[in-house]
PDB file of C-alpha atoms in Angstrom:
ATOM      1  CA  MET A  12      10.832  74.403  59.805  1.00 85.00           C
ATOM      2  CA  ALA A  13      12.175  71.339  58.020  1.00 96.00           C
ATOM      3  CA  LEU A  14      12.533  71.227  54.248  1.00 98.00           C
ATOM      4  CA  GLU A  15       9.352  69.672  52.870  1.00 98.00           C
ATOM      5  CA  ALA A  16       9.128  70.518  49.162  1.00 98.00           C
ATOM      6  CA  LEU A  17      11.045  71.513  46.053  1.00 98.00           C
ATOM      7  CA  ILE A  18       9.397  73.776  43.481  1.00 99.00           C
ATOM      8  CA  PHE A  19      10.839  73.932  39.969  1.00 98.00           C
ATOM      9  CA  ASP A  20      10.649  76.412  37.141  1.00 98.00           C
ATOM     10  CA  VAL A  21      10.728  74.677  33.736  1.00 97.00           C
ATOM     11  CA  ASP A  22      12.192  76.565  30.767  1.00 96.00           C
ATOM     12  CA  GLY A  23      15.923  77.053  31.165  1.00 96.00           C
ATOM     13  CA  THR A  24      15.872  75.378  34.580  1.00 98.00           C
ATOM     14  CA  LEU A  25      14.942  71.776  33.787  1.00 98.00           C
ATOM     15  CA  ALA A  26      16.169  71.861  30.179  1.00 97.00           C
ATOM     16  CA  ASN A  27      17.604  74.317  27.689  1.00 95.00           C
ATOM     17  CA  THR A  28      14.204  74.577  26.065  1.00 95.00           C
ATOM     18  CA  GLU A  29      14.418  78.227  25.110  1.00 94.00           C
ATOM     19  CA  LYS A  30      17.084  78.029  22.400  1.00 92.00           C
ATOM     20  CA  ASP A  31      16.482  74.489  21.168  1.00 91.00           C
ATOM     21  CA  GLY A  32      12.718  74.371  21.640  1.00 95.00           C
ATOM     22  CA  HIS A  33      10.761  77.597  21.961  1.00 96.00           C
ATOM     23  CA  LEU A  34      12.878  79.714  19.608  1.00 97.00           C
ATOM     24  CA  VAL A  35      12.790  77.015  16.920  1.00 96.00           C
ATOM     25  CA  ALA A  36       9.032  76.616  17.393  1.00 97.00           C
ATOM     26  CA  PHE A  37       8.397  80.357  17.085  1.00 98.00           C
ATOM     27  CA  ASN A  38      10.299  80.521  13.802  1.00 98.00           C
ATOM     28  CA  LEU A  39       8.491  77.450  12.428  1.00 98.00           C
ATOM     29  CA  ALA A  40       5.149  79.039  13.322  1.00 98.00           C
ATOM     30  CA  PHE A  41       6.117  82.310  11.645  1.00 98.00           C
ATOM     31  CA  LYS A  42       7.014  80.437   8.462  1.00 98.00           C
ATOM     32  CA  GLU A  43       3.790  78.422   8.420  1.00 98.00           C
ATOM     33  CA  LEU A  44       1.716  81.593   8.717  1.00 97.00           C
ATOM     34  CA  GLY A  45       3.634  83.217   5.873  1.00 96.00           C
ATOM     35  CA  LEU A  46       5.294  85.832   8.057  1.00 96.00           C
ATOM     36  CA  ASP A  47       8.713  87.098   7.011  1.00 95.00           C
ATOM     37  CA  TRP A  48       9.869  87.078  10.622  1.00 97.00           C
ATOM     38  CA  GLU A  49      12.859  85.179  11.905  1.00 97.00           C
ATOM     39  CA  TRP A  50      13.984  85.662  15.469  1.00 98.00           C
ATOM     40  CA  SER A  51      17.728  85.348  15.936  1.00 97.00           C
ATOM     41  CA  ASN A  52      19.283  83.972  19.086  1.00 96.00           C
ATOM     42  CA  GLU A  53      20.439  87.499  19.952  1.00 96.00           C
ATOM     43  CA  LEU A  54      16.966  88.984  19.543  1.00 98.00           C
ATOM     44  CA  TYR A  55      15.416  86.148  21.526  1.00 97.00           C
ATOM     45  CA  HIS A  56      17.805  86.943  24.346  1.00 95.00           C
ATOM     46  CA  GLU A  57      16.100  90.337  24.596  1.00 96.00           C
ATOM     47  CA  LEU A  58      12.574  88.978  24.113  1.00 97.00           C
ATOM     48  CA  LEU A  59      13.014  86.571  27.014  1.00 95.00           C
ATOM     49  CA  ASN A  60      12.819  89.548  29.346  1.00 93.00           C
ATOM     50  CA  VAL A  61       9.086  89.392  28.603  1.00 94.00           C
ATOM     51  CA  THR A  62       7.459  86.352  30.200  1.00 91.00           C
ATOM     52  CA  GLY A  63       4.709  84.487  28.382  1.00 92.00           C
ATOM     53  CA  GLY A  64       4.670  83.741  24.675  1.00 94.00           C
ATOM     54  CA  GLN A  65       1.690  85.905  23.743  1.00 95.00           C
ATOM     55  CA  LEU A  66       3.096  88.896  25.606  1.00 95.00           C
ATOM     56  CA  ARG A  67       6.435  88.281  23.904  1.00 97.00           C
ATOM     57  CA  ILE A  68       4.794  88.366  20.468  1.00 97.00           C
ATOM     58  CA  LYS A  69       2.950  91.596  21.253  1.00 96.00           C
ATOM     59  CA  TYR A  70       6.100  93.204  22.632  1.00 96.00           C
ATOM     60  CA  TYR A  71       7.956  92.299  19.440  1.00 97.00           C
ATOM     61  CA  VAL A  72       5.239  93.736  17.194  1.00 96.00           C
ATOM     62  CA  ASN A  73       4.925  96.924  19.213  1.00 94.00           C
ATOM     63  CA  LYS A  74       8.663  97.553  19.357  1.00 96.00           C
ATOM     64  CA  TYR A  75       9.894  96.341  15.993  1.00 96.00           C
ATOM     65  CA  LEU A  76       6.861  96.369  13.681  1.00 95.00           C
ATOM     66  CA  PRO A  77       4.867  99.536  14.450  1.00 87.00           C
ATOM     67  CA  ASN A  78       3.207  99.388  11.009  1.00 90.00           C
ATOM     68  CA  PHE A  79       2.259  95.715  11.210  1.00 90.00           C
ATOM     69  CA  ASP A  80      -1.282  95.316   9.895  1.00 80.00           C
ATOM     70  CA  THR A  81      -3.394  93.565  12.499  1.00 74.00           C
ATOM     71  CA  GLN A  82      -6.671  94.934  13.751  1.00 82.00           C
ATOM     72  CA  ASP A  83      -6.738  92.734  16.827  1.00 92.00           C
ATOM     73  CA  LEU A  84      -3.251  92.128  18.165  1.00 94.00           C
ATOM     74  CA  ASP A  85      -4.549  90.049  21.083  1.00 94.00           C
ATOM     75  CA  ALA A  86      -6.361  87.630  18.776  1.00 95.00           C
ATOM     76  CA  PHE A  87      -3.383  87.490  16.412  1.00 95.00           C
ATOM     77  CA  ALA A  88      -0.957  86.756  19.252  1.00 96.00           C
ATOM     78  CA  LEU A  89      -3.251  84.042  20.600  1.00 96.00           C
ATOM     79  CA  LYS A  90      -3.519  82.296  17.213  1.00 96.00           C
ATOM     80  CA  LEU A  91       0.209  82.532  16.591  1.00 97.00           C
ATOM     81  CA  HIS A  92       1.068  81.293  20.064  1.00 97.00           C
ATOM     82  CA  GLN A  93      -1.290  78.319  19.766  1.00 97.00           C
ATOM     83  CA  LEU A  94       0.457  77.286  16.548  1.00 98.00           C
ATOM     84  CA  LYS A  95       3.843  77.812  18.160  1.00 97.00           C
ATOM     85  CA  THR A  96       2.809  75.529  21.049  1.00 95.00           C
ATOM     86  CA  LYS A  97       1.920  72.775  18.560  1.00 97.00           C
ATOM     87  CA  LYS A  98       5.325  73.167  16.937  1.00 97.00           C
ATOM     88  CA  TYR A  99       7.018  73.021  20.339  1.00 95.00           C
ATOM     89  CA  VAL A 100       5.183  69.846  21.330  1.00 95.00           C
ATOM     90  CA  SER A 101       6.217  68.272  18.011  1.00 95.00           C
ATOM     91  CA  ILE A 102       9.851  69.121  18.744  1.00 94.00           C
ATOM     92  CA  MET A 103       9.538  67.541  22.183  1.00 94.00           C
ATOM     93  CA  ASP A 104       7.901  64.457  20.665  1.00 93.00           C
ATOM     94  CA  GLU A 105      11.012  63.961  18.548  1.00 92.00           C
ATOM     95  CA  GLY A 106      12.858  63.282  21.802  1.00 87.00           C
ATOM     96  CA  ALA A 107      15.748  65.600  21.091  1.00 77.00           C
ATOM     97  CA  MET A 108      15.546  67.705  24.271  1.00 90.00           C
ATOM     98  CA  PRO A 109      17.674  66.380  27.150  1.00 94.00           C
ATOM     99  CA  LEU A 110      17.237  67.529  30.723  1.00 97.00           C
ATOM    100  CA  ARG A 111      20.022  69.623  32.213  1.00 97.00           C
ATOM    101  CA  PRO A 112      22.709  67.880  34.277  1.00 98.00           C
ATOM    102  CA  GLY A 113      21.471  66.586  37.622  1.00 98.00           C
ATOM    103  CA  VAL A 114      17.756  67.194  37.064  1.00 98.00           C
ATOM    104  CA  GLU A 115      16.553  63.608  36.685  1.00 98.00           C
ATOM    105  CA  ARG A 116      18.866  62.379  39.444  1.00 98.00           C
ATOM    106  CA  LEU A 117      17.661  65.049  41.869  1.00 98.00           C
ATOM    107  CA  PHE A 118      13.998  64.299  41.133  1.00 98.00           C
ATOM    108  CA  LYS A 119      14.546  60.645  41.979  1.00 98.00           C
ATOM    109  CA  GLU A 120      16.644  61.319  45.075  1.00 98.00           C
ATOM    110  CA  ALA A 121      14.122  63.832  46.370  1.00 98.00           C
ATOM    111  CA  ARG A 122      11.256  61.399  45.934  1.00 98.00           C
ATOM    112  CA  GLU A 123      13.195  58.652  47.721  1.00 98.00           C
ATOM    113  CA  ALA A 124      13.836  61.083  50.581  1.00 98.00           C
ATOM    114  CA  GLY A 125      10.141  61.899  50.870  1.00 98.00           C
ATOM    115  CA  LEU A 126      10.356  65.462  49.609  1.00 98.00           C
ATOM    116  CA  ARG A 127       7.301  66.768  47.770  1.00 98.00           C
ATOM    117  CA  LEU A 128       7.756  68.110  44.230  1.00 98.00           C
ATOM    118  CA  ALA A 129       5.929  70.839  42.340  1.00 98.00           C
ATOM    119  CA  ILE A 130       6.275  72.977  39.226  1.00 98.00           C
ATOM    120  CA  ALA A 131       5.762  76.747  38.963  1.00 98.00           C
ATOM    121  CA  THR A 132       6.097  78.090  35.438  1.00 97.00           C
ATOM    122  CA  THR A 133       4.687  80.626  33.006  1.00 90.00           C
ATOM    123  CA  THR A 134       4.748  78.189  30.095  1.00 92.00           C
ATOM    124  CA  THR A 135       1.606  76.335  29.025  1.00 93.00           C
ATOM    125  CA  PRO A 136       0.544  73.005  30.578  1.00 95.00           C
ATOM    126  CA  ALA A 137       0.950  71.363  27.155  1.00 94.00           C
ATOM    127  CA  ASN A 138       4.599  72.388  27.066  1.00 94.00           C
ATOM    128  CA  VAL A 139       5.210  70.985  30.546  1.00 96.00           C
ATOM    129  CA  ASP A 140       3.519  67.701  29.623  1.00 96.00           C
ATOM    130  CA  ALA A 141       5.587  67.452  26.434  1.00 95.00           C
ATOM    131  CA  LEU A 142       8.929  68.058  28.149  1.00 96.00           C
ATOM    132  CA  ILE A 143       8.328  65.758  31.128  1.00 97.00           C
ATOM    133  CA  GLY A 144       6.608  63.074  29.077  1.00 96.00           C
ATOM    134  CA  ASN A 145       9.354  62.907  26.474  1.00 95.00           C
ATOM    135  CA  THR A 146      12.277  62.974  28.897  1.00 96.00           C
ATOM    136  CA  LEU A 147      11.072  61.054  31.949  1.00 97.00           C
ATOM    137  CA  GLY A 148       7.919  59.361  30.659  1.00 96.00           C
ATOM    138  CA  LYS A 149       4.260  60.296  31.029  1.00 96.00           C
ATOM    139  CA  GLU A 150       4.068  58.598  34.417  1.00 97.00           C
ATOM    140  CA  ALA A 151       6.609  61.107  35.753  1.00 98.00           C
ATOM    141  CA  LEU A 152       3.964  63.838  35.619  1.00 98.00           C
ATOM    142  CA  ASP A 153       2.538  62.158  38.722  1.00 98.00           C
ATOM    143  CA  TRP A 154       5.779  62.894  40.569  1.00 98.00           C
ATOM    144  CA  PHE A 155       4.625  66.503  40.882  1.00 98.00           C
ATOM    145  CA  GLU A 156       1.942  67.158  43.447  1.00 98.00           C
ATOM    146  CA  VAL A 157       1.091  70.478  41.805  1.00 98.00           C
ATOM    147  CA  ILE A 158       1.852  71.700  38.292  1.00 98.00           C
ATOM    148  CA  GLY A 159       1.262  75.433  38.285  1.00 98.00           C
ATOM    149  CA  ALA A 160       1.456  76.483  34.636  1.00 96.00           C
ATOM    150  CA  GLY A 161       0.044  78.877  32.076  1.00 86.00           C
ATOM    151  CA  ASP A 162      -2.817  81.191  32.936  1.00 85.00           C
ATOM    152  CA  VAL A 163      -3.852  79.476  36.175  1.00 95.00           C
ATOM    153  CA  VAL A 164      -2.966  82.796  37.840  1.00 96.00           C
ATOM    154  CA  PRO A 165      -3.727  86.327  36.611  1.00 94.00           C
ATOM    155  CA  ASN A 166      -0.158  87.653  36.628  1.00 95.00           C
ATOM    156  CA  LEU A 167       2.857  85.896  35.142  1.00 94.00           C
ATOM    157  CA  LYS A 168       6.406  86.112  36.490  1.00 96.00           C
ATOM    158  CA  PRO A 169       8.022  88.347  37.704  1.00 96.00           C
ATOM    159  CA  ALA A 170       4.855  88.538  39.813  1.00 97.00           C
ATOM    160  CA  GLY A 171       4.843  85.971  42.601  1.00 98.00           C
ATOM    161  CA  ASP A 172       1.333  84.714  41.810  1.00 98.00           C
ATOM    162  CA  ILE A 173       2.338  81.286  40.499  1.00 98.00           C
ATOM    163  CA  TYR A 174       4.402  80.536  43.613  1.00 98.00           C
ATOM    164  CA  HIS A 175       1.638  81.712  45.921  1.00 98.00           C
ATOM    165  CA  TYR A 176      -0.700  79.401  43.993  1.00 98.00           C
ATOM    166  CA  VAL A 177       1.593  76.392  44.416  1.00 98.00           C
ATOM    167  CA  LEU A 178       2.097  77.070  48.135  1.00 98.00           C
ATOM    168  CA  GLU A 179      -1.644  77.360  48.641  1.00 98.00           C
ATOM    169  CA  GLN A 180      -2.351  74.164  46.727  1.00 98.00           C
ATOM    170  CA  MET A 181       0.253  72.257  48.766  1.00 98.00           C
ATOM    171  CA  ASN A 182      -0.785  73.893  52.038  1.00 98.00           C
ATOM    172  CA  LEU A 183       2.812  74.786  52.777  1.00 98.00           C
ATOM    173  CA  ASP A 184       4.595  77.796  54.184  1.00 98.00           C
ATOM    174  CA  ALA A 185       7.308  79.372  52.045  1.00 98.00           C
ATOM    175  CA  SER A 186       9.881  78.505  54.721  1.00 98.00           C
ATOM    176  CA  GLN A 187       9.239  74.791  54.120  1.00 98.00           C
ATOM    177  CA  CYS A 188      10.286  75.002  50.464  1.00 98.00           C
ATOM    178  CA  LEU A 189      13.159  75.679  48.121  1.00 98.00           C
ATOM    179  CA  ALA A 190      12.628  76.945  44.577  1.00 98.00           C
ATOM    180  CA  PHE A 191      14.760  76.359  41.494  1.00 99.00           C
ATOM    181  CA  GLU A 192      14.993  79.134  38.922  1.00 98.00           C
ATOM    182  CA  ASP A 193      17.269  80.372  36.153  1.00 98.00           C
ATOM    183  CA  SER A 194      16.359  84.010  35.474  1.00 97.00           C
ATOM    184  CA  TYR A 195      15.937  87.478  36.927  1.00 97.00           C
ATOM    185  CA  ASN A 196      12.169  87.279  36.472  1.00 96.00           C
ATOM    186  CA  GLY A 197      12.265  83.967  38.309  1.00 98.00           C
ATOM    187  CA  ILE A 198      14.153  85.233  41.345  1.00 98.00           C
ATOM    188  CA  VAL A 199      11.891  88.287  41.558  1.00 98.00           C
ATOM    189  CA  SER A 200       8.869  85.968  41.524  1.00 98.00           C
ATOM    190  CA  THR A 201      10.167  83.622  44.226  1.00 98.00           C
ATOM    191  CA  THR A 202      11.370  86.517  46.369  1.00 98.00           C
ATOM    192  CA  GLU A 203       7.914  88.088  46.234  1.00 98.00           C
ATOM    193  CA  ALA A 204       6.571  84.767  47.538  1.00 98.00           C
ATOM    194  CA  ASN A 205       9.332  84.608  50.210  1.00 98.00           C
ATOM    195  CA  ILE A 206      10.702  81.293  48.905  1.00 98.00           C
ATOM    196  CA  LYS A 207      14.456  80.775  49.157  1.00 98.00           C
ATOM    197  CA  THR A 208      15.869  80.027  45.741  1.00 98.00           C
ATOM    198  CA  LEU A 209      18.687  78.101  44.081  1.00 98.00           C
ATOM    199  CA  ILE A 210      19.680  79.473  40.674  1.00 98.00           C
ATOM    200  CA  THR A 211      21.183  77.508  37.798  1.00 98.00           C
ATOM    201  CA  VAL A 212      22.198  79.876  35.008  1.00 98.00           C
ATOM    202  CA  ASN A 213      22.160  79.295  31.262  1.00 95.00           C
ATOM    203  CA  GLU A 214      23.419  81.202  28.228  1.00 93.00           C
ATOM    204  CA  TYR A 215      20.470  83.588  28.288  1.00 95.00           C
ATOM    205  CA  THR A 216      20.656  84.395  31.991  1.00 97.00           C
ATOM    206  CA  ASP A 217      24.298  84.199  33.086  1.00 95.00           C
ATOM    207  CA  THR A 218      24.491  88.009  33.303  1.00 96.00           C
ATOM    208  CA  HIS A 219      21.224  88.469  35.239  1.00 97.00           C
ATOM    209  CA  ASP A 220      21.023  90.000  38.700  1.00 98.00           C
ATOM    210  CA  PHE A 221      20.266  87.211  41.180  1.00 98.00           C
ATOM    211  CA  THR A 222      20.195  89.277  44.343  1.00 97.00           C
ATOM    212  CA  GLY A 223      18.300  87.302  46.944  1.00 97.00           C
ATOM    213  CA  ALA A 224      19.267  83.840  45.716  1.00 98.00           C
ATOM    214  CA  ILE A 225      20.808  81.584  48.348  1.00 98.00           C
ATOM    215  CA  VAL A 226      23.214  80.153  45.776  1.00 98.00           C
ATOM    216  CA  THR A 227      23.934  80.547  42.066  1.00 98.00           C
ATOM    217  CA  LEU A 228      25.347  77.556  40.203  1.00 98.00           C
ATOM    218  CA  SER A 229      26.301  76.611  36.658  1.00 98.00           C
ATOM    219  CA  ASN A 230      23.939  73.614  36.876  1.00 98.00           C
ATOM    220  CA  LEU A 231      22.875  70.972  39.404  1.00 98.00           C
ATOM    221  CA  GLY A 232      25.919  68.854  38.634  1.00 98.00           C
ATOM    222  CA  GLU A 233      26.493  65.117  38.700  1.00 98.00           C
ATOM    223  CA  PRO A 234      28.902  62.995  40.781  1.00 97.00           C
ATOM    224  CA  ASP A 235      31.282  62.966  37.800  1.00 97.00           C
ATOM    225  CA  GLN A 236      30.368  66.459  36.579  1.00 97.00           C
ATOM    226  CA  PRO A 237      30.762  69.028  39.396  1.00 98.00           C
ATOM    227  CA  PHE A 238      28.791  72.251  39.346  1.00 98.00           C
ATOM    228  CA  LYS A 239      30.569  75.602  39.302  1.00 98.00           C
ATOM    229  CA  LEU A 240      29.748  77.752  42.333  1.00 98.00           C
ATOM    230  CA  ILE A 241      29.100  81.240  40.940  1.00 98.00           C
ATOM    231  CA  ASN A 242      27.792  82.879  44.100  1.00 98.00           C
ATOM    232  CA  GLY A 243      26.996  81.620  47.581  1.00 97.00           C
ATOM    233  CA  ASN A 244      28.599  80.110  50.660  1.00 96.00           C
ATOM    234  CA  PRO A 245      31.489  77.702  50.077  1.00 95.00           C
ATOM    235  CA  THR A 246      30.479  74.060  50.338  1.00 96.00           C
ATOM    236  CA  GLN A 247      31.996  70.609  50.272  1.00 96.00           C
ATOM    237  CA  ALA A 248      29.255  69.549  47.879  1.00 97.00           C
ATOM    238  CA  SER A 249      30.147  69.223  44.194  1.00 98.00           C
ATOM    239  CA  PHE A 250      26.651  68.361  42.955  1.00 98.00           C
ATOM    240  CA  VAL A 251      23.169  69.169  44.218  1.00 98.00           C
ATOM    241  CA  ASN A 252      21.640  66.337  46.217  1.00 98.00           C
ATOM    242  CA  VAL A 253      19.173  66.194  49.089  1.00 98.00           C
ATOM    243  CA  ALA A 254      21.912  66.571  51.699  1.00 98.00           C
ATOM    244  CA  TYR A 255      23.162  69.766  50.051  1.00 98.00           C
ATOM    245  CA  LEU A 256      19.626  71.158  49.809  1.00 98.00           C
ATOM    246  CA  GLN A 257      19.065  70.441  53.493  1.00 97.00           C
ATOM    247  CA  GLU A 258      22.361  72.227  54.208  1.00 96.00           C
ATOM    248  CA  LEU A 259      21.209  75.271  52.234  1.00 97.00           C
ATOM    249  CA  HIS A 260      17.775  75.239  53.839  1.00 98.00           C
ATOM    250  CA  ALA A 261      19.247  75.096  57.326  1.00 96.00           C
ATOM    251  CA  GLN A 262      21.530  78.049  56.548  1.00 94.00           C
ATOM    252  CA  HIS A 263      18.889  80.323  55.098  1.00 92.00           C
ATOM    253  CA  CYS A 264      15.365  79.358  56.157  1.00 76.00           C
TER     254      CYS A 264
END
């Protein structure tokens, strides 16, 4: 089958939102609620193994704060995460979060080539809207036929639910798509949904196991900023464009 659609993860894939967005927002929320917590970059590296902000909070409390006084951890995590989301959106509204190399260019090239675009993420819809709206403009949200985000499915990554949801909404077979991810949880999720996947690593994920990925790259690259091929078949391409994606799809799907 021909390549019909590209499905993108968000955090760490489209932008380095984890370190410069989510981590900052968590710490701001902790401070506002009077908590004496401060997550370091090193600790956050570990916490990112848990997908979903509320689950991450509960994991942290259960592992590091066994005597923390909260009668309803679920309610506490929900309240804290809602505040953290507001902080994150405020950070995005400041316009200080650039997209990773090649992302905006690839979106535009894919649209010109008639490829369909979608998002599959565990982050909240508000976070997706804030990132896209403040980097590409609010109208760019319409570039994506489906935005699968948050609790639209019962199980977050590494479960494949969000990718199954996107495929169903687009009425596409997995073999007609390529996914873009950055983490071990991401590649497990796409593999469960049988979608071939291109990985772009970041500082939190460059040591992850990406078994099953068709290629692992430093980033999508630009014409004047070549990607580094970490794993995958040699190619003449130096940046990810539609022609390279069609090459990958033909090799693997």
